[in-house]
Amino acid sequence: MTEEEKESAAKRLWHNITDTVYGMAAHDMSRAALRTRASMEHLFILITMGDLLGIPILPPYYSLRLLPYVVPQIATWKRRMLREKDVADAMF
Amino acid sequence: MMGFKDVFLQHPERRYIMFGGGGGVGKTTFSAAAAYWLASHGKKVLVFSVDPQASLTDIFKRDIFGKGPVKIMDNLWAQEIDADKHIKAYQQEIRQKILDMYGLPAVPEEIENYIQAASAEPAMEESAMFDAVVDMVMKGAYDYYIYDLVPLGHALYYLSMAKVYDEWINKVTKLREEMREYEEMVSRIRREKVTEQDQILQELLYIKNRINTSAGILTDK
């Protein structure tokens, strides 16, 4: 094994270690945070645009102001809100 | 007995005056008279109403309905808000924004339906009027604002509306801020740069500022 090969092997090893540590310690955390963030996004649309599902929301004048920003998310949000819930949801 | 005049003289800090009460008690008459008196004493006054019956038009014998602030005499402006017109213009503004933001040829049907439905309900008119009044007050160009309310307990309703909206916007903004924190947390864990500004949060802060300011004027906060 040459000197260079040794160096790249050490680098790979180091890289794998950091990735493993990230996977063990932080990946779940960031995934959970993103999941919560996504749920909050849907909650947010619900409390501002609830009218779209027939849930009356207070000042429509201001809701309308926010409408342009959520246009791309409306479809996924509706699907999620109106989806049937089952046990599997709690498991994964 | 203290006359109305003395109230103005002794409390110069009271710059927002509302006339409320049942039909025919003299709201418009007193609004116009108070506005006239203040204006002729060198104060810059705006007297306004959201009543579609347009009583200010009658009392000043000028067609001011839906025409923005109209100058009646030196220091005196009168304004009657045309809610329908206001809402229509606003709807169009929202549609245009959607088209511009996503480069669409037409507003998606579902969204268009929502815009139509939201504008059809009575709460739309209320919140639009509320915002129109906030708009005038926020500009702060006048010494006195005289609000000629519509009858049917509108005065109390209007005050409670300010309070409810105030709480609504505070809660919604807080949720949005929490969402932002999650985003930042993920960026930190992954050692990525924090993504661009949250435009919704910016909008909310703008709305919040408006509502908080008007609620601050209307209630003892």
Short mmCIF file of C-alpha atoms in Angstrom, two decimals:
data_model
loop_
_atom_site.label_atom_id
_atom_site.label_comp_id
_atom_site.label_asym_id
_atom_site.label_seq_id
_atom_site.Cartn_x
_atom_site.Cartn_y
_atom_site.Cartn_z
CA MET A 1 0.00 0.00 0.00
CA THR A 2 1.44 3.36 -1.04
CA GLU A 3 1.49 6.45 1.11
CA GLU A 4 -1.30 8.06 -0.97
CA GLU A 5 -3.57 5.06 -0.72
CA LYS A 6 -3.10 5.03 3.02
CA GLU A 7 -4.10 8.67 3.17
CA SER A 8 -7.24 8.22 1.10
CA ALA A 9 -8.21 5.18 3.14
CA ALA A 10 -7.83 7.24 6.30
CA LYS A 11 -9.97 9.96 4.76
CA ARG A 12 -12.64 7.48 3.80
CA LEU A 13 -12.57 6.04 7.27
CA TRP A 14 -12.93 9.47 8.81
CA HIS A 15 -15.75 10.30 6.43
CA ASN A 16 -17.55 7.10 7.30
CA ILE A 17 -17.12 7.79 10.99
CA THR A 18 -18.60 11.28 10.74
CA ASP A 19 -21.46 10.00 8.61
CA THR A 20 -22.11 7.19 11.08
CA VAL A 21 -22.07 9.61 13.99
CA TYR A 22 -24.44 11.92 12.11
CA GLY A 23 -26.68 8.97 11.33
CA MET A 24 -26.69 7.78 14.92
CA ALA A 25 -26.97 11.09 16.68
CA ALA A 26 -28.40 13.77 14.44
CA HIS A 27 -30.23 12.27 11.50
CA ASP A 28 -33.27 11.27 13.52
CA MET A 29 -33.33 14.69 15.09
CA SER A 30 -33.32 16.55 11.82
CA ARG A 31 -35.88 14.16 10.37
CA ALA A 32 -38.15 14.66 13.37
CA ALA A 33 -37.72 18.41 13.13
CA LEU A 34 -38.63 18.40 9.45
CA ARG A 35 -41.64 16.23 10.16
CA THR A 36 -42.83 18.60 12.87
CA ARG A 37 -42.18 21.51 10.57
CA ALA A 38 -44.34 19.90 7.88
CA SER A 39 -47.15 19.22 10.33
CA MET A 40 -46.99 22.80 11.50
CA GLU A 41 -47.16 24.00 7.92
CA HIS A 42 -50.41 22.13 7.50
CA LEU A 43 -51.70 23.37 10.80
CA PHE A 44 -50.84 26.87 9.73
CA ILE A 45 -52.76 26.55 6.47
CA LEU A 46 -55.66 25.11 8.42
CA ILE A 47 -55.90 28.07 10.78
CA THR A 48 -55.58 30.58 7.98
CA MET A 49 -57.28 28.91 5.01
CA GLY A 50 -59.69 26.59 6.85
CA ASP A 51 -62.51 27.99 4.75
CA LEU A 52 -61.27 25.83 1.90
CA LEU A 53 -62.46 22.78 3.84
CA GLY A 54 -65.54 24.49 5.19
CA ILE A 55 -64.06 25.44 8.54
CA PRO A 56 -64.93 29.09 9.11
CA ILE A 57 -61.93 31.21 9.93
CA LEU A 58 -62.02 34.69 11.37
CA PRO A 59 -60.80 37.55 9.23
CA PRO A 60 -60.96 36.43 5.58
CA TYR A 61 -59.54 39.73 4.46
CA TYR A 62 -56.18 38.88 5.97
CA SER A 63 -56.33 35.21 5.03
CA LEU A 64 -56.65 36.24 1.43
CA ARG A 65 -53.46 38.23 1.78
CA LEU A 66 -51.56 35.04 2.62
CA LEU A 67 -53.23 32.95 -0.08
CA PRO A 68 -50.69 33.57 -2.86
CA TYR A 69 -47.89 32.08 -0.76
CA VAL A 70 -49.62 28.78 -0.01
CA VAL A 71 -51.01 28.08 -3.47
CA PRO A 72 -48.48 25.28 -4.22
CA GLN A 73 -49.16 23.53 -0.91
CA ILE A 74 -52.95 23.54 -1.04
CA ALA A 75 -53.24 20.19 -2.83
CA THR A 76 -51.02 18.21 -0.44
CA TRP A 77 -52.56 19.93 2.53
CA LYS A 78 -56.10 19.00 1.50
CA ARG A 79 -55.07 15.42 0.87
CA ARG A 80 -53.48 15.17 4.29
CA MET A 81 -56.36 16.82 6.14
CA LEU A 82 -59.04 14.73 4.50
CA ARG A 83 -57.12 11.44 4.56
CA GLU A 84 -58.42 8.54 6.62
CA LYS A 85 -56.30 7.83 9.64
CA ASP A 86 -55.13 4.38 10.67
CA VAL A 87 -52.83 2.69 13.17
CA ALA A 88 -49.90 2.72 10.79
CA ASP A 89 -49.77 6.51 11.08
CA ALA A 90 -48.77 6.27 14.68
CA MET A 91 -46.13 3.64 13.98
CA PHE A 92 -44.13 5.39 11.30
CA MET B 1 -72.19 70.70 33.01
CA MET B 2 -69.26 70.06 30.73
CA GLY B 3 -69.95 70.76 27.09
CA PHE B 4 -68.63 68.72 24.24
CA LYS B 5 -66.26 71.54 23.38
CA ASP B 6 -64.60 71.29 26.80
CA VAL B 7 -63.85 67.61 26.26
CA PHE B 8 -61.77 68.50 23.24
CA LEU B 9 -60.12 71.43 25.00
CA GLN B 10 -59.26 69.51 28.17
CA HIS B 11 -58.17 66.28 26.51
CA PRO B 12 -56.17 67.15 23.43
CA GLU B 13 -54.76 63.60 23.44
CA ARG B 14 -58.17 62.17 22.52
CA ARG B 15 -57.79 62.14 18.79
CA TYR B 16 -60.08 59.28 17.84
CA ILE B 17 -63.75 59.96 18.29
CA MET B 18 -66.48 57.48 17.53
CA PHE B 19 -70.19 58.20 17.37
CA GLY B 20 -72.35 55.15 17.91
CA GLY B 21 -75.93 54.36 18.84
CA GLY B 22 -79.25 53.34 17.38
CA GLY B 23 -80.70 54.68 14.17
CA GLY B 24 -81.73 58.33 14.21
CA VAL B 25 -80.04 59.45 17.43
CA GLY B 26 -77.88 61.92 15.57
CA LYS B 27 -74.58 60.14 14.96
CA THR B 28 -73.96 61.70 11.58
CA THR B 29 -75.16 65.13 12.66
CA PHE B 30 -72.85 65.14 15.67
CA SER B 31 -69.96 63.68 13.69
CA ALA B 32 -70.27 66.41 11.11
CA ALA B 33 -70.76 69.14 13.72
CA ALA B 34 -67.79 68.01 15.82
CA ALA B 35 -65.65 67.74 12.70
CA TYR B 36 -66.73 71.18 11.58
CA TRP B 37 -65.99 72.72 14.98
CA LEU B 38 -62.53 71.13 15.21
CA ALA B 39 -61.67 72.09 11.63
CA SER B 40 -62.71 75.68 12.15
CA HIS B 41 -60.42 75.75 15.21
CA GLY B 42 -57.45 74.88 13.07
CA LYS B 43 -57.32 71.10 13.54
CA LYS B 44 -56.93 68.82 10.59
CA VAL B 45 -59.91 66.49 10.70
CA LEU B 46 -61.06 63.41 8.83
CA VAL B 47 -64.67 62.38 9.35
CA PHE B 48 -65.51 59.00 7.89
CA SER B 49 -68.12 56.29 7.70
CA VAL B 50 -68.45 52.78 6.28
CA ASP B 51 -72.22 53.03 6.06
CA PRO B 52 -73.55 52.18 2.60
CA GLN B 53 -76.43 54.60 3.26
CA ALA B 54 -73.98 57.43 2.70
CA SER B 55 -75.31 59.90 5.25
CA LEU B 56 -72.18 62.03 5.07
CA THR B 57 -72.90 62.57 1.41
CA ASP B 58 -76.31 63.93 2.46
CA ILE B 59 -75.10 66.12 5.27
CA PHE B 60 -72.26 67.75 3.32
CA LYS B 61 -74.31 67.80 0.11
CA ARG B 62 -71.36 66.39 -1.79
CA ASP B 63 -71.06 63.01 -3.47
CA ILE B 64 -68.20 61.43 -1.57
CA PHE B 65 -69.23 57.77 -1.52
CA GLY B 66 -66.30 55.56 -2.48
CA LYS B 67 -64.21 58.51 -3.62
CA GLY B 68 -61.49 58.53 -0.97
CA PRO B 69 -60.98 61.53 1.32
CA VAL B 70 -62.80 64.53 -0.16
CA LYS B 71 -61.95 68.03 1.00
CA ILE B 72 -65.04 69.77 2.34
CA MET B 73 -63.43 72.98 3.59
CA ASP B 74 -60.12 74.07 5.07
CA ASN B 75 -58.83 71.37 7.46
CA LEU B 76 -61.87 69.18 6.93
CA TRP B 77 -61.96 66.00 4.89
CA ALA B 78 -64.77 63.49 4.64
CA GLN B 79 -64.62 59.91 3.43
CA GLU B 80 -67.18 57.23 2.84
CA ILE B 81 -65.82 53.78 2.21
CA ASP B 82 -67.48 51.70 -0.47
CA ALA B 83 -66.92 48.19 0.86
CA ASP B 84 -67.95 46.40 -2.33
CA LYS B 85 -65.59 48.40 -4.46
CA HIS B 86 -62.81 47.96 -1.93
CA ILE B 87 -63.24 44.18 -1.83
CA LYS B 88 -63.38 43.85 -5.61
CA ALA B 89 -60.16 45.79 -6.05
CA TYR B 90 -58.53 43.72 -3.33
CA GLN B 91 -59.59 40.40 -4.90
CA GLN B 92 -58.09 41.52 -8.17
CA GLU B 93 -54.86 42.42 -6.41
CA ILE B 94 -54.65 38.92 -4.89
CA ARG B 95 -55.32 37.25 -8.26
CA GLN B 96 -52.67 39.34 -9.93
CA LYS B 97 -50.18 38.45 -7.22
CA ILE B 98 -50.81 34.72 -7.72
CA LEU B 99 -50.39 35.05 -11.49
CA ASP B 100 -47.17 37.03 -11.09
CA MET B 101 -45.67 34.79 -8.44
CA TYR B 102 -46.12 31.53 -10.33
CA GLY B 103 -46.27 32.80 -13.89
CA LEU B 104 -49.66 31.22 -14.48
CA PRO B 105 -51.98 32.13 -17.35
CA ALA B 106 -55.03 31.88 -15.07
CA VAL B 107 -55.79 31.44 -11.38
CA PRO B 108 -56.32 27.69 -10.59
CA GLU B 109 -60.01 26.88 -10.32
CA GLU B 110 -59.85 25.75 -6.72
CA ILE B 111 -58.10 28.94 -5.65
CA GLU B 112 -60.49 31.10 -7.65
CA ASN B 113 -63.43 29.37 -5.96
CA TYR B 114 -61.92 30.13 -2.60
CA ILE B 115 -61.41 33.79 -3.46
CA GLN B 116 -65.06 33.99 -4.57
CA ALA B 117 -66.39 32.14 -1.53
CA ALA B 118 -64.31 34.13 0.94
CA SER B 119 -65.59 37.36 -0.52
CA ALA B 120 -69.20 36.28 -0.41
CA GLU B 121 -69.40 35.76 3.34
CA PRO B 122 -70.36 38.62 5.65
CA ALA B 123 -67.10 38.32 7.60
CA MET B 124 -65.30 39.47 4.49
CA GLU B 125 -67.09 42.77 4.43
CA GLU B 126 -66.45 43.29 8.12
CA SER B 127 -62.79 42.53 7.96
CA ALA B 128 -62.39 44.62 4.81
CA MET B 129 -63.99 47.61 6.53
CA PHE B 130 -61.88 47.01 9.56
CA ASP B 131 -58.78 47.09 7.42
CA ALA B 132 -59.92 50.18 5.54
CA VAL B 133 -60.24 52.01 8.85
CA VAL B 134 -56.88 50.68 10.03
CA ASP B 135 -55.43 51.96 6.80
CA MET B 136 -56.65 55.50 7.40
CA VAL B 137 -55.59 55.55 11.03
CA MET B 138 -52.15 54.06 10.30
CA LYS B 139 -51.33 56.82 7.84
CA GLY B 140 -51.81 59.27 10.70
CA ALA B 141 -52.11 62.32 8.48
CA TYR B 142 -54.86 63.98 10.51
CA ASP B 143 -55.10 65.53 13.99
CA TYR B 144 -58.54 64.07 14.57
CA TYR B 145 -60.37 61.02 13.28
CA ILE B 146 -64.11 61.05 13.65
CA TYR B 147 -65.82 57.75 12.99
CA ASP B 148 -69.50 57.90 12.21
CA LEU B 149 -70.48 54.30 13.02
CA VAL B 150 -73.41 52.36 11.65
CA PRO B 151 -76.28 51.52 14.06
CA LEU B 152 -77.15 48.13 15.60
CA GLY B 153 -74.54 47.95 18.32
CA HIS B 154 -71.85 48.23 15.73
CA ALA B 155 -69.67 50.24 18.10
CA LEU B 156 -69.27 47.49 20.67
CA TYR B 157 -68.99 44.88 17.97
CA TYR B 158 -66.26 46.83 16.30
CA LEU B 159 -64.28 47.06 19.53
CA SER B 160 -64.56 43.35 20.22
CA MET B 161 -63.53 42.65 16.65
CA ALA B 162 -60.32 44.57 17.25
CA LYS B 163 -59.65 42.40 20.27
CA VAL B 164 -60.41 39.10 18.57
CA TYR B 165 -58.34 39.95 15.50
CA ASP B 166 -55.54 41.03 17.77
CA GLU B 167 -55.44 37.65 19.49
CA TRP B 168 -55.85 35.77 16.23
CA ILE B 169 -52.92 37.49 14.59
CA ASN B 170 -50.70 37.10 17.65
CA LYS B 171 -51.32 33.34 17.77
CA VAL B 172 -50.87 32.83 14.04
CA THR B 173 -47.66 34.83 14.01
CA LYS B 174 -46.32 32.88 16.96
CA LEU B 175 -46.95 29.57 15.20
CA ARG B 176 -45.19 30.84 12.12
CA GLU B 177 -42.22 31.93 14.21
CA GLU B 178 -42.01 28.49 15.80
CA MET B 179 -42.02 26.96 12.34
CA ARG B 180 -39.14 29.18 11.44
CA GLU B 181 -37.21 27.93 14.47
CA TYR B 182 -37.59 24.34 13.32
CA GLU B 183 -36.29 25.25 9.92
CA GLU B 184 -33.27 26.92 11.44
CA MET B 185 -32.63 23.97 13.70
CA VAL B 186 -32.52 21.55 10.77
CA SER B 187 -30.17 23.86 8.90
CA ARG B 188 -27.87 23.97 11.91
CA ILE B 189 -27.82 20.20 12.37
CA ARG B 190 -27.04 19.67 8.71
CA ARG B 191 -24.64 22.59 8.71
CA GLU B 192 -26.42 24.24 5.85
CA LYS B 193 -27.01 27.92 5.33
CA VAL B 194 -30.36 29.16 6.60
CA THR B 195 -32.79 29.38 3.70
CA GLU B 196 -34.26 32.58 2.39
CA GLN B 197 -36.63 34.79 4.35
CA ASP B 198 -40.05 33.45 5.18
CA GLN B 199 -42.36 35.64 3.11
CA ILE B 200 -45.45 34.51 4.96
CA LEU B 201 -43.88 35.56 8.22
CA GLN B 202 -43.10 38.97 6.73
CA GLU B 203 -46.73 39.36 5.64
CA LEU B 204 -47.96 38.26 9.05
CA LEU B 205 -45.73 40.75 10.81
CA TYR B 206 -47.08 43.48 8.57
CA ILE B 207 -50.69 42.49 9.36
CA LYS B 208 -49.84 42.10 13.04
CA ASN B 209 -48.40 45.56 13.22
CA ARG B 210 -51.55 47.03 11.69
CA ILE B 211 -53.94 45.12 13.91
CA ASN B 212 -51.94 45.67 17.09
CA THR B 213 -51.75 49.40 16.43
CA SER B 214 -55.47 49.80 15.85
CA ALA B 215 -56.35 47.54 18.78
CA GLY B 216 -54.05 49.69 20.90
CA ILE B 217 -56.01 52.77 19.90
CA LEU B 218 -59.42 51.19 20.34
CA THR B 219 -58.84 49.35 23.61
CA ASP B 220 -57.05 50.19 26.85
CA LYS B 221 -54.02 48.13 26.08
#
